[in-house]
XYZ file of C-alpha atoms in Angstrom:
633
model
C 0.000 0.000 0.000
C 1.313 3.468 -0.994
C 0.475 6.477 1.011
C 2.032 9.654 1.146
C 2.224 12.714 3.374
C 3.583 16.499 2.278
C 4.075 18.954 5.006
C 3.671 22.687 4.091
C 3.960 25.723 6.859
C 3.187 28.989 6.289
C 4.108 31.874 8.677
C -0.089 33.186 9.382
C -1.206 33.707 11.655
C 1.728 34.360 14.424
C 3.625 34.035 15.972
C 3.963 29.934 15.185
C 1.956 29.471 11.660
C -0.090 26.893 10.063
C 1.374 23.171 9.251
C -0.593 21.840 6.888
C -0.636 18.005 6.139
C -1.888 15.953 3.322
C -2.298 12.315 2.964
C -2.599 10.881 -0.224
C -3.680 7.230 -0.884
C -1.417 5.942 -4.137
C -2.777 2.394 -3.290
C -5.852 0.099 -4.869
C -7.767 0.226 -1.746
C -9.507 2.559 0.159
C -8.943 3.762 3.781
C -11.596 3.866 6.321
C -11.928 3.968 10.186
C -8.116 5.224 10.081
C -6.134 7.458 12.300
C -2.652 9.114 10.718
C 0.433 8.918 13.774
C 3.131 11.306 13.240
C 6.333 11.853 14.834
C 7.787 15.595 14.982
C 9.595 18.147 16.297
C 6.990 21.146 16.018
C 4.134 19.895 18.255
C 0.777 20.677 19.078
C 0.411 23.105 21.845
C -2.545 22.737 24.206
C -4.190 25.333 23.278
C -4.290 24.724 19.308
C -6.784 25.023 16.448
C -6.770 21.529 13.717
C -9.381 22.033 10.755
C -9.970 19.144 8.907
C -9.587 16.563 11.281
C -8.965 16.295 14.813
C -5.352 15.630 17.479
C -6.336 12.293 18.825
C -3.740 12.316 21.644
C -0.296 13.677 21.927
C 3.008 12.582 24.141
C 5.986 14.997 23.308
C 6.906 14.498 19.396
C 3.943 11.604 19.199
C 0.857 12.950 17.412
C -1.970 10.768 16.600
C -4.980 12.615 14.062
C -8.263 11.624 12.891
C -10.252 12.577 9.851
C -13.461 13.681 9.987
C -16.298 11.330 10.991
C -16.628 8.937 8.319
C -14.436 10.267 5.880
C -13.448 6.963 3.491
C -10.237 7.951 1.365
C -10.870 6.640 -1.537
C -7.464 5.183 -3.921
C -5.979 8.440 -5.246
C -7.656 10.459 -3.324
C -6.569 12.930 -0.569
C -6.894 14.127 3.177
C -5.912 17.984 4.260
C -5.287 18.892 7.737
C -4.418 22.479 9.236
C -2.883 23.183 12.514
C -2.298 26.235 14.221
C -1.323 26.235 17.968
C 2.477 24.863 17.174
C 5.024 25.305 19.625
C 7.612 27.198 17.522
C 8.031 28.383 14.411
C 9.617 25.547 12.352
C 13.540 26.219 10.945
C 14.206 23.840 8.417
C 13.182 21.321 6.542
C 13.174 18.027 8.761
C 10.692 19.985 11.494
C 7.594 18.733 10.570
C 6.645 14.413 10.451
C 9.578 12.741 10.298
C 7.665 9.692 10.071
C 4.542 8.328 9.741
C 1.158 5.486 9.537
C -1.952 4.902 9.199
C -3.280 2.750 11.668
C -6.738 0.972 10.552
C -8.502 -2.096 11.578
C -5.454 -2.866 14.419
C -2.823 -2.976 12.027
C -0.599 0.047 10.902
C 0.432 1.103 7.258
C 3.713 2.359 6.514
C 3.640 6.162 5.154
C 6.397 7.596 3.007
C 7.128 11.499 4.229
C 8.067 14.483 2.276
C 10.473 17.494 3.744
C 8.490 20.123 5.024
C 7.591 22.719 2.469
C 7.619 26.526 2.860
C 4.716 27.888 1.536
C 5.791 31.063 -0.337
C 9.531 31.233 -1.813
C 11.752 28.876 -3.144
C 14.680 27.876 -0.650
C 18.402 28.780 -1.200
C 21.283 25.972 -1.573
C 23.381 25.577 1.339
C 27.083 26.936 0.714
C 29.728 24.663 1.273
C 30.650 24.179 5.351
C 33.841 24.320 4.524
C 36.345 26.270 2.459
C 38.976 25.070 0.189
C 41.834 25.568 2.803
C 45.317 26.020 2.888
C 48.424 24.059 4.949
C 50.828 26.116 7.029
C 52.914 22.773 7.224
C 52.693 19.752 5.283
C 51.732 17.280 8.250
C 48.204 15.167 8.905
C 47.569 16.735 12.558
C 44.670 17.090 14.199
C 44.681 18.586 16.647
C 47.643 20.718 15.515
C 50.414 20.794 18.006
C 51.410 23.688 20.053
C 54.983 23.709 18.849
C 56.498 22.530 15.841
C 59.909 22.912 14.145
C 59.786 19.597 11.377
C 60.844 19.741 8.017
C 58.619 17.863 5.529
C 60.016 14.835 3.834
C 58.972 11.552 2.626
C 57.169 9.435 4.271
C 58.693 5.685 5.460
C 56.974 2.459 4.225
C 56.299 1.543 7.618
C 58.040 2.957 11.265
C 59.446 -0.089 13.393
C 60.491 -0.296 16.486
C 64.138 0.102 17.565
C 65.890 -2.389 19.311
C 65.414 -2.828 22.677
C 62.399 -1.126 23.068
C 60.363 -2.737 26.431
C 57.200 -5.091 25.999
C 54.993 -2.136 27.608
C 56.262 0.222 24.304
C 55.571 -2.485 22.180
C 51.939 -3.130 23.078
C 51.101 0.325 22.988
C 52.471 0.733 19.595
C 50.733 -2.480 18.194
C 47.656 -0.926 19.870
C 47.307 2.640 17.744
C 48.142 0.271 14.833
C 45.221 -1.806 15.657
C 43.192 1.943 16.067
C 43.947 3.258 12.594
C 42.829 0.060 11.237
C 39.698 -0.351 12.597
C 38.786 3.362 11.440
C 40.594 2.912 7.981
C 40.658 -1.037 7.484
C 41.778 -0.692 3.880
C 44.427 1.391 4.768
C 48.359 0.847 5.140
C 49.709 -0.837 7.984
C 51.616 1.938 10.325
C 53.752 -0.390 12.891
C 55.822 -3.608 13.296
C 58.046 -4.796 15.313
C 61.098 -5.226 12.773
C 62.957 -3.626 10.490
C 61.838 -3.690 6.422
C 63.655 -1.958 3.551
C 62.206 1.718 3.852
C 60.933 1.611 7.393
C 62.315 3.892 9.658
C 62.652 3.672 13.468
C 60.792 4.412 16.267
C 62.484 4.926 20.146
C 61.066 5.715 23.236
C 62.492 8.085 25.761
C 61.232 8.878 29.724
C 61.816 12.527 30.608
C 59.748 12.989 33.954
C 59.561 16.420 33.933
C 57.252 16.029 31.088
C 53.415 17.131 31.916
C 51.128 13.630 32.384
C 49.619 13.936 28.715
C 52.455 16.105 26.793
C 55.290 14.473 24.654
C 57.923 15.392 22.582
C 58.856 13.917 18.684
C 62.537 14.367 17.538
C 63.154 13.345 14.119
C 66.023 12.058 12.700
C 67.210 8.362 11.551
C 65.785 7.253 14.179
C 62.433 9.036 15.516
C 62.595 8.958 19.192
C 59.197 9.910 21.328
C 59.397 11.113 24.349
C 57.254 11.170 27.459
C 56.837 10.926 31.236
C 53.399 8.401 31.124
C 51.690 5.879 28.673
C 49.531 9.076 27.641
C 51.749 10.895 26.367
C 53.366 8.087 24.845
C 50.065 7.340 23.092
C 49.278 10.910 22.149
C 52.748 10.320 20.890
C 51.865 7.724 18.861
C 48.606 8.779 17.473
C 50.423 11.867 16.203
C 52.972 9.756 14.008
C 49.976 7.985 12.776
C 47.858 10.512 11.898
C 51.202 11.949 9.708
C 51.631 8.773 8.138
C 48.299 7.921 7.305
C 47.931 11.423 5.544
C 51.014 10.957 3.781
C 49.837 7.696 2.662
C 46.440 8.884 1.655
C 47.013 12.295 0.448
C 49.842 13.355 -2.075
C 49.384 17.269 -0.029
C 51.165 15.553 2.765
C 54.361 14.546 3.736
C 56.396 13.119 6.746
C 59.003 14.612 9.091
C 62.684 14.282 7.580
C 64.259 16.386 11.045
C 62.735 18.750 13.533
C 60.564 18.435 16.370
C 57.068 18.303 18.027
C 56.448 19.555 21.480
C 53.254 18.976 22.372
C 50.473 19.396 25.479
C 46.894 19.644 25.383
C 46.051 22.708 26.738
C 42.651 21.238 28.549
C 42.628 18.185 31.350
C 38.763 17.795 30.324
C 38.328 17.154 26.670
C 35.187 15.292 26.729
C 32.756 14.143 24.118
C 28.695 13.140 24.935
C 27.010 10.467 23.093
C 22.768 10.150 23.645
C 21.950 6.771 23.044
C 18.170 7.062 24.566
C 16.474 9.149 22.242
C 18.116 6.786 19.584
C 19.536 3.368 20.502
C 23.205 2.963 19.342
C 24.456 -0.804 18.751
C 27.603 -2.013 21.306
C 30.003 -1.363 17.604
C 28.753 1.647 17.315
C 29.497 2.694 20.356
C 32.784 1.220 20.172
C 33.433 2.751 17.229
C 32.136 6.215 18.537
C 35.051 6.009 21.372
C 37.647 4.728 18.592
C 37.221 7.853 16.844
C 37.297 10.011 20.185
C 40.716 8.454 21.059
C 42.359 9.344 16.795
C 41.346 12.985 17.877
C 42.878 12.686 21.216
C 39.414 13.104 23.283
C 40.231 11.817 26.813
C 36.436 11.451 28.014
C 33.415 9.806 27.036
C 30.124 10.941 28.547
C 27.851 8.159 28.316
C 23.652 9.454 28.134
C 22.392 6.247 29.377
C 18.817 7.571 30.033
C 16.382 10.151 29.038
C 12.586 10.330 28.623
C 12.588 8.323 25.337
C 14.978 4.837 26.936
C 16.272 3.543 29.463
C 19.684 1.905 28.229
C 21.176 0.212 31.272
C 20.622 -2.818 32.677
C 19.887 -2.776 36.593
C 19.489 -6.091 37.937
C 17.772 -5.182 40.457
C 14.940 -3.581 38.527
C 14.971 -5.718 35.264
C 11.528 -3.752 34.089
C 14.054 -0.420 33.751
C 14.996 -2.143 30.177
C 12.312 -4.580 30.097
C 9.772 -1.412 29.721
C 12.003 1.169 29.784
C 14.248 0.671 26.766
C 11.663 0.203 24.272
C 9.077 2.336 22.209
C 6.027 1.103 20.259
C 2.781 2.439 18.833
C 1.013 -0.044 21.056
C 2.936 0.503 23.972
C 0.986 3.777 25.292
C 3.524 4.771 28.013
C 6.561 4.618 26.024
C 4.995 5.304 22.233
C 7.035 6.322 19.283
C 9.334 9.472 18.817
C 11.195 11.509 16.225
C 12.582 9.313 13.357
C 10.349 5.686 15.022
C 7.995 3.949 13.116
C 4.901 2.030 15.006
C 6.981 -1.537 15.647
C 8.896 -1.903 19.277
C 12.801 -0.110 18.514
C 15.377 0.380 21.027
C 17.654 -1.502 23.523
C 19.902 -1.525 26.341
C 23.394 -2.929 27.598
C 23.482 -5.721 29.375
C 26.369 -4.680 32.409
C 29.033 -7.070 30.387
C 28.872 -5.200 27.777
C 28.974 -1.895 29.957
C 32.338 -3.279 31.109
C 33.256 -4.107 27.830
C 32.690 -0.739 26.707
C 34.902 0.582 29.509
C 37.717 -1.438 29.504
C 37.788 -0.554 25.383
C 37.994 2.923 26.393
C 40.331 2.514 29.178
C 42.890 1.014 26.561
C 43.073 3.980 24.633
C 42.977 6.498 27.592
C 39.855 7.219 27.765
C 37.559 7.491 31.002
C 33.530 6.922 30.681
C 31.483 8.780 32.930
C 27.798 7.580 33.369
C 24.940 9.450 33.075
C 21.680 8.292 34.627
C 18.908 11.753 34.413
C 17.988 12.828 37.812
C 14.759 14.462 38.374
C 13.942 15.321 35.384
C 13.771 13.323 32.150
C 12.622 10.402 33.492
C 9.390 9.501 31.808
C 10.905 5.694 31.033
C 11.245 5.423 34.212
C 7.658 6.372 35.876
C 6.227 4.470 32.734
C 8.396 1.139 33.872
C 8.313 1.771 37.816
C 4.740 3.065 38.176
C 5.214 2.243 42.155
C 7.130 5.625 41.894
C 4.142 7.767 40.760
C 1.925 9.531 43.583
C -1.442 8.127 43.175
C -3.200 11.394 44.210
C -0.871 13.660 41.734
C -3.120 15.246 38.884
C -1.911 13.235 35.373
C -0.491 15.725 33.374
C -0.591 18.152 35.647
C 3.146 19.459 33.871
C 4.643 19.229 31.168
C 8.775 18.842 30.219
C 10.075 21.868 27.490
C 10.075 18.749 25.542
C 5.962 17.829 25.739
C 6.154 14.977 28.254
C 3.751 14.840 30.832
C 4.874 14.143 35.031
C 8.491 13.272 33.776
C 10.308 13.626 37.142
C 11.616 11.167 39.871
C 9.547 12.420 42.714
C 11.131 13.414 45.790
C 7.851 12.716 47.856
C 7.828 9.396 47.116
C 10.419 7.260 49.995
C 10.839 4.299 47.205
C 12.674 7.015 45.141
C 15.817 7.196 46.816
C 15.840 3.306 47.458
C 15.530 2.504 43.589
C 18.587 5.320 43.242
C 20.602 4.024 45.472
C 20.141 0.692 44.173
C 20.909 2.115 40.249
C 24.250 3.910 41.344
C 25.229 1.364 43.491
C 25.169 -1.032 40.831
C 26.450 1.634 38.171
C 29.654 2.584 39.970
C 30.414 -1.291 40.309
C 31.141 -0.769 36.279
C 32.182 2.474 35.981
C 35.653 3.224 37.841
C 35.605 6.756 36.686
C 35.170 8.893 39.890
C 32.616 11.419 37.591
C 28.858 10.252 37.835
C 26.378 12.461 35.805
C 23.002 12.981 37.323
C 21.665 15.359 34.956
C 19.510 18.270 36.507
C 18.210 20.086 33.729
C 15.218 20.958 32.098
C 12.794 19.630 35.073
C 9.572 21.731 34.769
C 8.894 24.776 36.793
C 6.231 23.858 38.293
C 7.078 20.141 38.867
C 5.176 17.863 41.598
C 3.285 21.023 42.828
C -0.032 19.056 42.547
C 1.772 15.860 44.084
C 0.433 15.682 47.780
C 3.697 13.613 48.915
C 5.829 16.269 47.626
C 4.253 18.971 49.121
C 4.114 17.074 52.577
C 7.507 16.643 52.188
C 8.279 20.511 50.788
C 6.376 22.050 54.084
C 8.229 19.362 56.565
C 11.486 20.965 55.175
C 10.700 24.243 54.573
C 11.036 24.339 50.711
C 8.942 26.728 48.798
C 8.789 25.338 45.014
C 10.113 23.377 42.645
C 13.736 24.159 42.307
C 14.062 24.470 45.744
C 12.414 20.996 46.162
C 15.130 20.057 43.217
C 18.036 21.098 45.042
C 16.953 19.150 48.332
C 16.420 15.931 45.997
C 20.015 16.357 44.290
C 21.673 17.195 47.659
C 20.752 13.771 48.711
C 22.293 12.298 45.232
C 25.111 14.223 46.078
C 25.492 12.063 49.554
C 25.261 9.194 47.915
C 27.972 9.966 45.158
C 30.351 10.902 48.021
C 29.835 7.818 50.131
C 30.898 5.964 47.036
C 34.128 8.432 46.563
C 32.472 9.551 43.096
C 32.090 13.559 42.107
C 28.792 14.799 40.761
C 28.639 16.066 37.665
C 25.222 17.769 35.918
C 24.202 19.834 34.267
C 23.706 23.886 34.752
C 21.030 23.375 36.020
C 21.941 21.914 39.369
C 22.762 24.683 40.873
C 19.126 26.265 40.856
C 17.203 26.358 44.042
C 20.231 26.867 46.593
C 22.137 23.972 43.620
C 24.903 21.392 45.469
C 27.509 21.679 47.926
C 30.579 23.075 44.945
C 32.932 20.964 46.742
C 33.330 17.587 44.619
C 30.669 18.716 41.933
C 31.227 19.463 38.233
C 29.015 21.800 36.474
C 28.594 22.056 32.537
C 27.291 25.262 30.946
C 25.503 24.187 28.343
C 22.713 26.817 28.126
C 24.528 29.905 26.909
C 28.098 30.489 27.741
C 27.763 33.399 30.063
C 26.512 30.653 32.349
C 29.530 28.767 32.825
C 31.564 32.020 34.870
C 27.817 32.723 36.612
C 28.671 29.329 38.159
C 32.071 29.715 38.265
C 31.527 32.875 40.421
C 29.086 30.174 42.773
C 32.143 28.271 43.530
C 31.307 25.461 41.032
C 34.108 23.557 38.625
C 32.874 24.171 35.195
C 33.125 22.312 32.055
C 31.534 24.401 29.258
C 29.873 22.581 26.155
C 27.306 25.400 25.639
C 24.663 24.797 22.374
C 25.955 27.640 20.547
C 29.140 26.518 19.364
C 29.766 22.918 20.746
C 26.233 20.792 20.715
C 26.212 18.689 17.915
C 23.010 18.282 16.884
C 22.255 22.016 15.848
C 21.535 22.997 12.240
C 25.170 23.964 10.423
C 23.459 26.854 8.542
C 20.338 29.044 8.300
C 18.992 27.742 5.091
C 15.764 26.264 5.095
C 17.823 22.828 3.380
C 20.105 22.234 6.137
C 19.682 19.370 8.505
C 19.555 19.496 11.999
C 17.875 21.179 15.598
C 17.668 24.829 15.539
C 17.350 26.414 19.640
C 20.536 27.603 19.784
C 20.566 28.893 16.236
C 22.734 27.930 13.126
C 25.866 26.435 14.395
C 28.330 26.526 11.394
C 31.579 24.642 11.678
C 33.522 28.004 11.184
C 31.232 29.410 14.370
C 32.419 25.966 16.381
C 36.228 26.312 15.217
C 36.089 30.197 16.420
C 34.707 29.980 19.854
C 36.989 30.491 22.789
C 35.598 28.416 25.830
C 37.329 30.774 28.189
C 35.783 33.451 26.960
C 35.440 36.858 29.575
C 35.973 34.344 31.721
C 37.982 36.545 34.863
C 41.740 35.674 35.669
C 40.493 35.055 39.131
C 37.658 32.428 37.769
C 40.190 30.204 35.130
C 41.044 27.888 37.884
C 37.204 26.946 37.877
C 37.147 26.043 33.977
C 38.176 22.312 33.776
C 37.963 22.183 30.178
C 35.226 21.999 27.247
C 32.794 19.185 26.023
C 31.273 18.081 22.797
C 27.474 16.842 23.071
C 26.004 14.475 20.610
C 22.413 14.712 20.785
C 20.110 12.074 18.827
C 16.723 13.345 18.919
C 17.196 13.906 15.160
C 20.297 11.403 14.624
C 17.912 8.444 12.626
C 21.005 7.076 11.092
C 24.540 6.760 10.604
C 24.126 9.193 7.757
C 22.511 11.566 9.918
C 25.191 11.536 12.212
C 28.038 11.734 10.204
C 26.605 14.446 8.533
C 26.002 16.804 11.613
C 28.806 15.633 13.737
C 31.411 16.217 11.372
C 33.230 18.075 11.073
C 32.280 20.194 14.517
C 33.774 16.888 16.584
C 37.585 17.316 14.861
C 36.671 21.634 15.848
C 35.753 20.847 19.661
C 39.110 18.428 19.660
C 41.316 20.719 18.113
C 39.949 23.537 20.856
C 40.517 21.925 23.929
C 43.865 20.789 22.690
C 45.783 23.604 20.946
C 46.335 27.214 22.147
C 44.325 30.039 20.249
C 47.762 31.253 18.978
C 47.971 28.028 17.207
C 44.980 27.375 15.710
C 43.993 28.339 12.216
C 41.001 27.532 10.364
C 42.014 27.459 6.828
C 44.388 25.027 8.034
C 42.071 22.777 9.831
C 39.825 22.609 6.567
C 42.389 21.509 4.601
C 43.467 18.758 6.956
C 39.848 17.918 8.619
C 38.773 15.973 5.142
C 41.239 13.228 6.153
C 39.683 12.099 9.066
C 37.216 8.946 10.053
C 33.457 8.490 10.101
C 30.903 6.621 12.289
């Protein structure tokens, strides 16, 4: 059965518009007794206005429609439907149904979706996200060093190790061998163990005075790396690969013949974010995610276990987490489809093995994985698996999330809460070494659980007056747990609303705007900043109407991402507080490996390059000439 849908907006009446839908039945048979499911980012506000048919139900980006009593759409004919009442004005052209079906006598019918159609004005091409670029040096860096003296030469058939060098050197060699080819497996071979006409060898040096993750490359004969730990070794390493492989790929490049690299990363924190609830990502993808963090010399991977749309860990303890929790359907009605599902059951979790697998991977290329469970907020896989949690007396729906979904929070009025929590992190920080736990802490409605009786028992026994307050007595008790267990809390900027967390042991990340990130340096708080504006990954790369991606925080171009200086007006006095800067991969819109190529790169290779190299360094007609050479999901 062929059925289509267009989507049209036009800008009357404001401030959000009209979206205007039509189905069209291509097949032999007609449709009767139907309803049309769409999943979206521009929603339905409460108060709205549909002509031609009627809004069924709605949860978040989940819209179910009828057609007017008894309409029968007869084979080539079609259905119209006007809404006004939408939540925003739409940006681009993936902001209306992303997908779509017709569900009719209990079964549902695939629909085929068109972009999102302005109504008056052809749209402009997109120009090119990157310029042709230029080198300043011959050499496949990224991120470029912060000092560098080499003179380009050819490259060696292969770099071997020099005699004597210890097992420990060896291993670690063999290992960013192994890296390059599981992102380029048809490429050349970088490392062995023994000389071969045209190789040219590799020593390794201690110097102790050497910072934890700098290093130092001195070319000659033999090339001789030197460093006071294994990470700088590896960073080391990764370097000579990342020259070799562009001088094997790319006739633009070439090898060091004499000179030297001295090299230090100029952040501690250089951390990248990967959401794998509002789109499930396989175990090899997320392998394969962390492989590419650790060829751009990423030392953090911030793992976004759970969030309204799945719960992706498994907790023995409370098997229905991913038993209910990790999966949406069209006839599951607490966790139904969202942006980019069709009606059948998606999603998934990680079993704990594979948790562990996924840290010990990183851990082997020097990478640390910090777990994020959401905490109060963002948890409406969790009330819809756990319904024991729920107050029985709060009104349904009584808020809603910025995002649409209805009584979304952990509730702090509820005793069982803290027991199941306990229970999760206990069980969490048994896999996850890494002394940074992420509890989330943004986004939780303003005026969350002020129609729960519990929580209002519990705000007038403590002397809380509303909801953030309420919030920052609920995180101050996640906080206690964290620190019995040795870990630091990490969240969002959120956490410090309401009176926020004790700034001892807690790490903040500014992700709002970036004046945020010295507001709560000025609190006291550690900040990491990884604000939307320049370094979240999911936002559109341009204004055009033809560009892909989520527009809040306005076009994000990777010129824009490059640019931005993290520090900022940060004050002398405050830089002690700034730990370093984050990249967040957001998936609401990330429906395939396609998808996520296409908006992640190549902002990812900017955010490395930024937390690694000094702004004296950097220069972006350099990076776009070098950025082309570099791996893909």
């Amino acid at each position: 059965m062929t059925l289509f849908l267009e989507n049209h907006w036009a800008p009357e009446p404001a401030p959000a518009g009209t979206w205007t839908l039509r189905l069209t039945n291509l097949s032999e048979a007609a449709l009767a007794d139907f309803t049309l499911s769409v999943t979206t980012i521009t929603r339905l506000m409460p108060d709205h206005h549909v002509e031609g048919g009627r809004l069924v139900r709605r949860t978040a980006n989940f819209h179910e429609f009828a057609p007017p009593e008894g309409l029968r759409l007869a084979p080539g004919a079609s259905w119209t439907l006007r809404a006004e009442g939408l939540n925003r004005s739409p940006f681009h052209r993936n902001d209306a149904a992303k997908t779509a079906w017709v569900t009719m006598g209990g079964s549902h019918l695939p629909v085929q979706t068109g972009d999102l159609m302005q109504a008056s004005g052809a749209p402009a091409l997109p120009p090119p996200r990157l310029p042709e670029g230029r080198l300043t040096l011959p050499f496949a860096l990224l991120p470029w060093p912060n000092a560098i003296t080499a003179d380009p030469g050819p490259a060696p058939v292969i770099l071997h190790a020099a005699p004597g060098t210890a097992p420990a050197d060896l291993r670690l060699m063999l290992s960013v061998d192994a890296l390059h080819a599981r992102l380029f497996p048809s490429a050349r071979k970088l490392f062995q163990l023994s000389p071969a006409p045209g190789s040219r060898a590799l020593a390794f040096a201690t110097d102790a005075s050497l910072a934890p993750e700098a290093c130092r490359l001195s070319f000659g004969p033999t090339i001789t790396l030197t460093a006071s730990t294994e990470a700088g070794r590896r960073f080391g390493l990764i370097s000579l690969a990342q020259m070799l492989h562009g001088a094997f790929t790319d006739p633009a490049f070439r090898f060091p013949a004499s000179g030297e690299i001295a090299d230090a990363p100029r952040y501690g924190w250089r951390g990248c974010h990967l959401d794998v609830s509002r789109h499930f990502w396989s175990l090899d993808e997320v392998m394969r995610v962390i492989d590419l963090l650790a060829w751009q010399k990423l030392n953090l991977f911030h793992w976004h276990l759970t969030d309204d749309e799945g719960w992706r860990a498994e907790i023995r303890a409370y098997p229905e987490l991913t038993d209910a929790g990790a999966h949406r359907a069209a006839d599951t009605p607490a966790m139904l489809p969202q942006l980019g599902d069709g009606p059948a059951r998606s999603g998934g979790y990680y079993t704990q093995d594979q948790m562990r697998a996924v840290v010990a991977h990183a851990a082997s290329l020097g990478i640390e994985v910090m777990p994020e469970i959401e905490t109060p907020g963002h948890a409406a896989c969790v009330v819809a698996a756990l319904p024991f949690l729920v107050d029985p007396d709060e009104t349904p729906s009584s808020y809603h999330s910025v995002q649409g979904y209805p009584n979304n929070s952990w509730n702090p009025g509820i005793p069982e809460t803290f027991t199941v929590l306990e229970t999760i992190i206990e069980e969490l920080c048994a896999i996850f070494p890494s002394r940074h736990f992420h509890i989330g802490g943004d986004e939780v409605a303003r005026n969350a659980w002020l129609q729960s009786p519990r929580a209002r028992v519990l705000m007038q026994r403590e002397g809380l007056a509303g909801t953030f307050e309420l919030q920052s007595w609920f995180l101050k008790r996640i906080k206690a747990m964290l620190s019995a267990r040795g870990k630091v809390l990490v969240g969002w900027n959120e956490v410090a609303h309401g009176g926020g967390v004790p700034p001892e042991d807690t790490l903040l990340m500014a992700w709002e705007k970036p004046e945020v990130g010295i507001e709560l340096a000025e609190q006291g708080y550690d900040v990491v900043m990884t604000p939307g504006q320049a370094y979240y990954l999911d936002m559109v790369q341009g204004a055009d109407w033809l560009e892909n991606g989520a527009g809040w925080a306005g076009p994000v171009p990777p010129a824009q991402t490059y640019a931005y200086e993290a520090e900022g007006d940060f004050p002398e006095a405050l830089r002690g507080h700034m730990r370093g800067i984050q990249a967040c991969i957001w998936c609401e819109h990330f429906t395939t490996r396609d998808w996520f190529n296409d908006l992640v790169f190549p902002r990812l290779s900017a955010v490395a390059e930024a937390g690694w190299t000094l702004p004296a360094h950097k220069d972006w007609l350099r990076f776009a000439a070098q950025v082309r050479l570099h791996p893909a999901l």
